[in-house]
Short mmCIF file of C-alpha atoms and ligand atoms in Angstrom, two decimals:
data_model
loop_
_atom_site.label_atom_id
_atom_site.label_comp_id
_atom_site.label_asym_id
_atom_site.label_seq_id
_atom_site.Cartn_x
_atom_site.Cartn_y
_atom_site.Cartn_z
CA MET A 1 7.56 -16.90 5.83
CA SER A 2 8.15 -13.27 4.92
CA LYS A 3 7.39 -10.53 7.44
CA LYS A 4 3.91 -9.07 7.28
CA ILE A 5 3.73 -5.46 6.20
CA ILE A 6 1.11 -3.03 7.51
CA ILE A 7 0.82 0.23 5.61
CA ALA A 8 -1.13 3.30 6.72
CA ASN A 9 -2.60 5.47 3.97
CA TRP A 10 -3.61 8.67 5.72
CA LYS A 11 -4.89 10.17 2.45
CA MET A 12 -5.45 13.97 2.85
CA ASN A 13 -5.55 13.80 6.67
CA PRO A 14 -5.18 15.23 9.29
CA ALA A 15 -5.66 19.00 8.88
CA SER A 16 -2.78 20.28 11.01
CA SER A 17 0.85 19.37 11.60
CA GLN A 18 0.17 19.22 15.32
CA GLU A 19 -2.52 16.56 14.87
CA ALA A 20 -0.28 14.73 12.43
CA MET A 21 2.63 14.61 14.87
CA SER A 22 0.40 13.48 17.70
CA LEU A 23 -0.99 10.64 15.58
CA PHE A 24 2.51 9.69 14.45
CA SER A 25 3.97 9.64 17.95
CA GLY A 26 0.93 7.81 19.29
CA ILE A 27 1.42 5.02 16.79
CA SER A 28 5.16 5.03 17.31
CA LYS A 29 4.86 4.61 21.09
CA ASN A 30 2.52 1.67 20.69
CA VAL A 31 4.79 -0.24 18.32
CA SER A 32 7.84 -0.26 20.56
CA GLN A 33 7.54 -4.03 21.10
CA ILE A 34 6.97 -4.87 17.44
CA LYS A 35 9.82 -6.89 15.97
CA LYS A 36 8.50 -8.98 13.12
CA THR A 37 6.12 -6.65 11.33
CA ILE A 38 7.06 -3.92 8.89
CA VAL A 39 5.09 -0.74 9.62
CA VAL A 40 4.88 2.00 6.99
CA ILE A 41 3.13 5.33 7.43
CA CYS A 42 2.15 7.31 4.33
CA PRO A 43 1.06 10.80 5.41
CA PRO A 44 0.52 13.80 3.11
CA PHE A 45 3.85 15.04 1.65
CA ILE A 46 3.97 18.07 3.90
CA TYR A 47 4.35 16.01 7.10
CA LEU A 48 7.14 13.79 5.82
CA PRO A 49 10.17 15.98 6.68
CA SER A 50 9.19 16.39 10.34
CA PHE A 51 8.42 12.67 10.70
CA SER A 52 11.72 11.85 9.09
CA LYS A 53 13.55 14.13 11.55
CA ALA A 54 11.68 12.54 14.45
CA LEU A 55 12.75 9.08 13.27
CA ALA A 56 16.37 10.18 12.93
CA GLY A 57 16.45 11.91 16.32
CA LYS A 58 17.07 10.49 19.76
CA GLY A 59 13.53 11.06 21.06
CA LYS A 60 10.83 8.55 21.84
CA ILE A 61 9.82 7.94 18.23
CA LYS A 62 10.50 4.30 17.54
CA LYS A 63 12.58 3.22 14.60
CA GLN A 64 10.21 0.38 13.70
CA ILE A 65 8.32 2.76 11.46
CA SER A 66 9.24 3.50 7.84
CA LEU A 67 7.89 6.41 5.87
CA GLY A 68 6.00 6.30 2.61
CA ALA A 69 4.55 8.93 0.29
CA GLN A 70 1.16 8.75 -1.42
CA ASP A 71 2.51 9.54 -4.88
CA ALA A 72 5.77 10.47 -6.60
CA PHE A 73 6.29 11.92 -10.05
CA TRP A 74 8.63 10.50 -12.66
CA GLY A 75 12.00 12.06 -13.43
CA ASP A 76 14.32 13.61 -10.86
CA THR A 77 13.76 17.33 -11.35
CA GLY A 78 12.18 19.42 -14.10
CA ALA A 79 9.35 21.62 -15.31
CA TYR A 80 6.49 19.83 -13.53
CA THR A 81 4.73 22.42 -11.41
CA GLY A 82 3.21 20.99 -8.27
CA GLU A 83 4.93 17.61 -8.47
CA VAL A 84 7.37 15.89 -6.11
CA SER A 85 9.88 13.34 -7.44
CA ALA A 86 10.95 10.02 -5.97
CA VAL A 87 14.53 11.28 -5.76
CA MET A 88 13.42 14.18 -3.54
CA LEU A 89 11.52 11.79 -1.30
CA SER A 90 14.43 9.43 -1.06
CA ASP A 91 16.65 12.35 -0.08
CA ILE A 92 14.57 12.95 3.06
CA GLY A 93 14.49 9.29 4.05
CA VAL A 94 11.23 8.10 2.47
CA LYS A 95 11.39 4.38 1.73
CA TYR A 96 8.01 3.57 0.12
CA VAL A 97 5.52 5.21 -2.22
CA ILE A 98 1.90 4.38 -3.00
CA LEU A 99 1.33 4.53 -6.77
CA GLY A 100 -1.87 4.17 -8.76
CA HIS A 101 -4.28 4.50 -5.87
CA SER A 102 -7.87 4.41 -7.09
CA GLU A 103 -8.43 7.93 -5.72
CA ARG A 104 -5.68 9.17 -8.03
CA ARG A 105 -6.92 7.08 -10.94
CA VAL A 106 -10.32 8.85 -10.80
CA LEU A 107 -8.42 12.13 -11.08
CA GLY A 108 -6.96 10.96 -14.39
CA GLU A 109 -3.91 8.86 -13.47
CA SER A 110 -3.39 6.35 -16.29
CA ASN A 111 -1.60 2.99 -16.27
CA GLU A 112 0.97 4.57 -18.57
CA ASN A 113 1.75 7.32 -16.06
CA ILE A 114 1.85 4.85 -13.19
CA ASN A 115 4.32 2.78 -15.19
CA LYS A 116 6.67 5.78 -15.54
CA LYS A 117 6.32 6.56 -11.85
CA LEU A 118 7.07 2.94 -10.89
CA LYS A 119 10.28 2.97 -12.92
CA SER A 120 11.42 6.28 -11.39
CA ALA A 121 10.62 5.12 -7.86
CA ILE A 122 12.61 1.92 -8.30
CA SER A 123 15.60 3.78 -9.69
CA ALA A 124 15.44 6.22 -6.75
CA ASN A 125 15.55 3.20 -4.43
CA ILE A 126 12.02 3.67 -3.15
CA LEU A 127 9.79 0.62 -2.89
CA PRO A 128 6.53 1.18 -4.76
CA ILE A 129 3.16 0.02 -3.47
CA LEU A 130 1.20 -0.46 -6.68
CA CYS A 131 -2.58 -0.33 -6.20
CA VAL A 132 -4.83 -2.30 -8.51
CA GLY A 133 -8.49 -3.23 -8.19
CA GLU A 134 -11.78 -3.32 -10.02
CA LEU A 135 -14.55 -0.75 -9.60
CA GLU A 136 -17.31 -3.37 -9.58
CA ARG A 137 -17.69 -7.14 -9.66
CA ASP A 138 -19.65 -8.49 -12.62
CA GLU A 139 -21.24 -11.91 -13.03
CA ASN A 140 -19.03 -12.81 -15.97
CA HIS A 141 -15.90 -12.28 -13.91
CA GLU A 142 -14.60 -9.65 -16.31
CA TYR A 143 -13.06 -7.95 -13.29
CA PHE A 144 -10.22 -10.46 -13.41
CA ASN A 145 -9.32 -9.17 -16.87
CA PHE A 146 -9.61 -5.61 -15.64
CA VAL A 147 -7.07 -6.22 -12.87
CA LYS A 148 -4.83 -8.20 -15.22
CA ASN A 149 -4.79 -5.32 -17.67
CA GLN A 150 -3.96 -2.80 -14.94
CA LEU A 151 -1.10 -4.99 -13.77
CA LEU A 152 0.39 -5.72 -17.17
CA GLU A 153 0.22 -2.09 -18.31
CA CYS A 154 1.64 -0.75 -15.06
CA LEU A 155 4.47 -3.30 -14.99
CA ASN A 156 5.32 -3.02 -18.67
CA GLY A 157 9.08 -2.90 -19.33
CA ILE A 158 10.14 -3.25 -15.69
CA PRO A 159 13.07 -5.69 -15.60
CA LYS A 160 12.09 -9.10 -14.20
CA ASN A 161 14.81 -9.03 -11.57
CA LEU A 162 13.36 -5.81 -10.11
CA LEU A 163 9.71 -6.82 -9.95
CA TYR A 164 10.05 -8.25 -6.44
CA LYS A 165 10.66 -4.70 -5.14
CA ILE A 166 7.07 -3.76 -5.93
CA ILE A 167 4.37 -4.45 -3.36
CA ILE A 168 1.09 -5.10 -5.13
CA ALA A 169 -1.93 -3.85 -3.20
CA TYR A 170 -5.22 -5.36 -4.28
CA GLU A 171 -7.86 -2.78 -3.39
CA PRO A 172 -11.31 -3.51 -4.80
CA VAL A 173 -12.77 -0.02 -5.13
CA TRP A 174 -16.24 -1.26 -4.12
CA ALA A 175 -14.87 -2.17 -0.68
CA ILE A 176 -12.97 1.07 0.11
CA SER A 177 -14.47 2.91 3.09
CA THR A 178 -15.30 6.10 1.20
CA THR A 179 -16.95 4.43 -1.82
CA GLN A 180 -20.68 5.17 -1.95
CA ASN A 181 -22.85 2.10 -1.30
CA ARG A 182 -19.72 0.14 -0.50
CA ARG A 183 -19.79 -3.54 0.39
CA ASP A 184 -17.47 -5.58 2.58
CA ALA A 185 -14.98 -7.76 0.76
CA THR A 186 -14.20 -11.12 2.35
CA PRO A 187 -10.85 -12.82 2.90
CA LEU A 188 -11.96 -15.22 0.15
CA ASP A 189 -12.34 -12.32 -2.30
CA SER A 190 -8.82 -11.27 -1.38
CA ARG A 191 -7.49 -14.80 -1.61
CA GLU A 192 -8.81 -15.54 -5.11
CA MET A 193 -7.44 -12.28 -6.45
CA ALA A 194 -4.09 -12.78 -4.70
CA ILE A 195 -3.80 -16.21 -6.35
CA PHE A 196 -4.74 -14.70 -9.71
CA ILE A 197 -2.18 -11.89 -9.35
CA ARG A 198 0.54 -14.33 -8.31
CA LYS A 199 -0.21 -16.42 -11.41
CA ILE A 200 0.07 -13.39 -13.70
CA ILE A 201 3.35 -12.37 -12.14
CA SER A 202 4.82 -15.86 -12.13
CA ASP A 203 3.87 -16.29 -15.81
CA LYS A 204 5.79 -13.08 -16.46
CA LEU A 205 8.77 -14.05 -14.31
CA GLY A 206 9.20 -17.75 -14.94
CA VAL A 207 10.53 -20.09 -12.28
CA GLY A 208 13.07 -19.27 -9.63
CA MET A 209 12.58 -15.49 -9.56
CA LYS A 210 11.80 -13.61 -6.36
CA MET A 211 8.09 -12.69 -6.26
CA PRO A 212 6.59 -9.33 -5.25
CA ARG A 213 4.53 -9.19 -2.07
CA ILE A 214 0.77 -8.94 -2.40
CA ILE A 215 -1.30 -7.10 0.17
CA TYR A 216 -5.00 -6.27 0.57
CA GLY A 217 -6.77 -2.96 1.23
CA GLY A 218 -10.38 -1.87 1.52
CA SER A 219 -11.97 -0.92 4.87
CA VAL A 220 -9.69 -3.18 6.90
CA ASN A 221 -10.11 -2.58 10.64
CA ASN A 222 -9.02 -4.12 13.92
CA LYS A 223 -12.02 -6.51 13.81
CA ASP A 224 -11.29 -8.19 10.48
CA ALA A 225 -7.51 -7.69 10.02
CA GLY A 226 -6.75 -11.12 11.52
CA GLU A 227 -9.10 -12.92 9.13
CA PHE A 228 -7.64 -11.14 6.13
CA LEU A 229 -4.09 -11.94 7.20
CA ARG A 230 -4.93 -15.56 7.98
CA TYR A 231 -7.19 -16.46 5.08
CA GLY A 232 -6.72 -13.68 2.52
CA GLY A 233 -3.65 -15.17 0.83
CA ILE A 234 -1.70 -11.98 1.40
CA ASP A 235 1.49 -10.63 2.99
CA GLY A 236 0.03 -7.53 4.56
CA LEU A 237 -2.57 -4.78 4.58
CA LEU A 238 -3.05 -1.26 3.26
CA VAL A 239 -5.20 0.55 5.78
CA GLY A 240 -6.96 3.88 5.17
CA LYS A 241 -9.60 5.08 7.64
CA ALA A 242 -8.56 2.84 10.54
CA SER A 243 -4.96 4.11 10.28
CA LEU A 244 -6.13 7.54 11.53
CA ASP A 245 -7.04 6.01 14.87
CA VAL A 246 -4.05 5.18 17.07
CA LYS A 247 -5.75 2.31 18.87
CA LYS A 248 -7.33 0.71 15.80
CA PHE A 249 -4.15 0.95 13.77
CA THR A 250 -1.85 -0.34 16.49
CA ASP A 251 -4.28 -3.19 17.19
CA ILE A 252 -3.94 -4.16 13.52
CA ILE A 253 -0.15 -4.08 13.80
CA LYS A 254 -0.27 -6.28 16.91
CA ILE A 255 -2.56 -8.74 15.13
CA ALA A 256 -0.05 -8.92 12.27
CA GLU A 257 2.77 -9.44 14.75
CA ASN A 258 0.91 -12.43 16.21
CA GLU A 259 0.28 -13.83 12.74
CA ASN A 260 4.03 -13.67 12.13
CA ASN A 261 4.63 -16.08 15.00
P1 LIG B 1 -9.91 2.33 3.62
O1 LIG B 1 -8.84 2.84 2.57
O2 LIG B 1 -9.20 1.41 4.56
O3 LIG B 1 -10.39 3.61 4.30
O4 LIG B 1 -10.98 1.65 2.84
C1 LIG B 1 -7.93 1.99 1.96
C2 LIG B 1 -7.28 2.73 0.82
O5 LIG B 1 -8.02 3.41 0.08
O6 LIG B 1 -6.06 2.64 0.63
#
């Protein structure tokens, strides 16, 4: 069984570098016993260099944690005001990047752009976390086609032997904590979509190829993380709101560690 991966998406939080460092060291202290779970923290860009230094230093920050960014532009350098490239992130020790999050898609991020970003991230040796997920569920189950289309367009032209590097995060937008009138998704919702995504990818890959990991995100907390990991058909979790709370987030990591046993 592959190691479970627990990823924190801090979004545009917290407001100061002091709060950010205290959250980061709080989590880091609590994961000192974690051996079998991969923990990734994706803070706003601006906090990455200091976290990276803390991880490289001799202090109390535990090395169990890897760093991720919440976006990375395509290309290495160039005339793209305001953007940060995967190469720059890799240079400061960032190992993962979230791409295609629904909160970026509403700001105009297209599958075509995400596809370019995925390719650049992979060539910069950063592991992409590709977010897919429907806005709504409809009675005719059209949402399966919606997710399939997102996947196929985002993965277009990526060599088969590199697909396993991508972590696919199924995040139904209707279940994300900040969505208005949100509803809870169940581990069964996660499981059916994970099976569907695996089928799409294995049709693309054929037999014998290493598969990407599939994770779930959408209001996961320390109360339901175990159920999602056990019954959701997934290899890990992408956690937003609960990752801003040291206790809740480290509880989730400990739950994953137990599931790895
Ligand atoms: P949430 O966020 O856990 O706050 O719903 C998940 C995400 O949007 O990645």
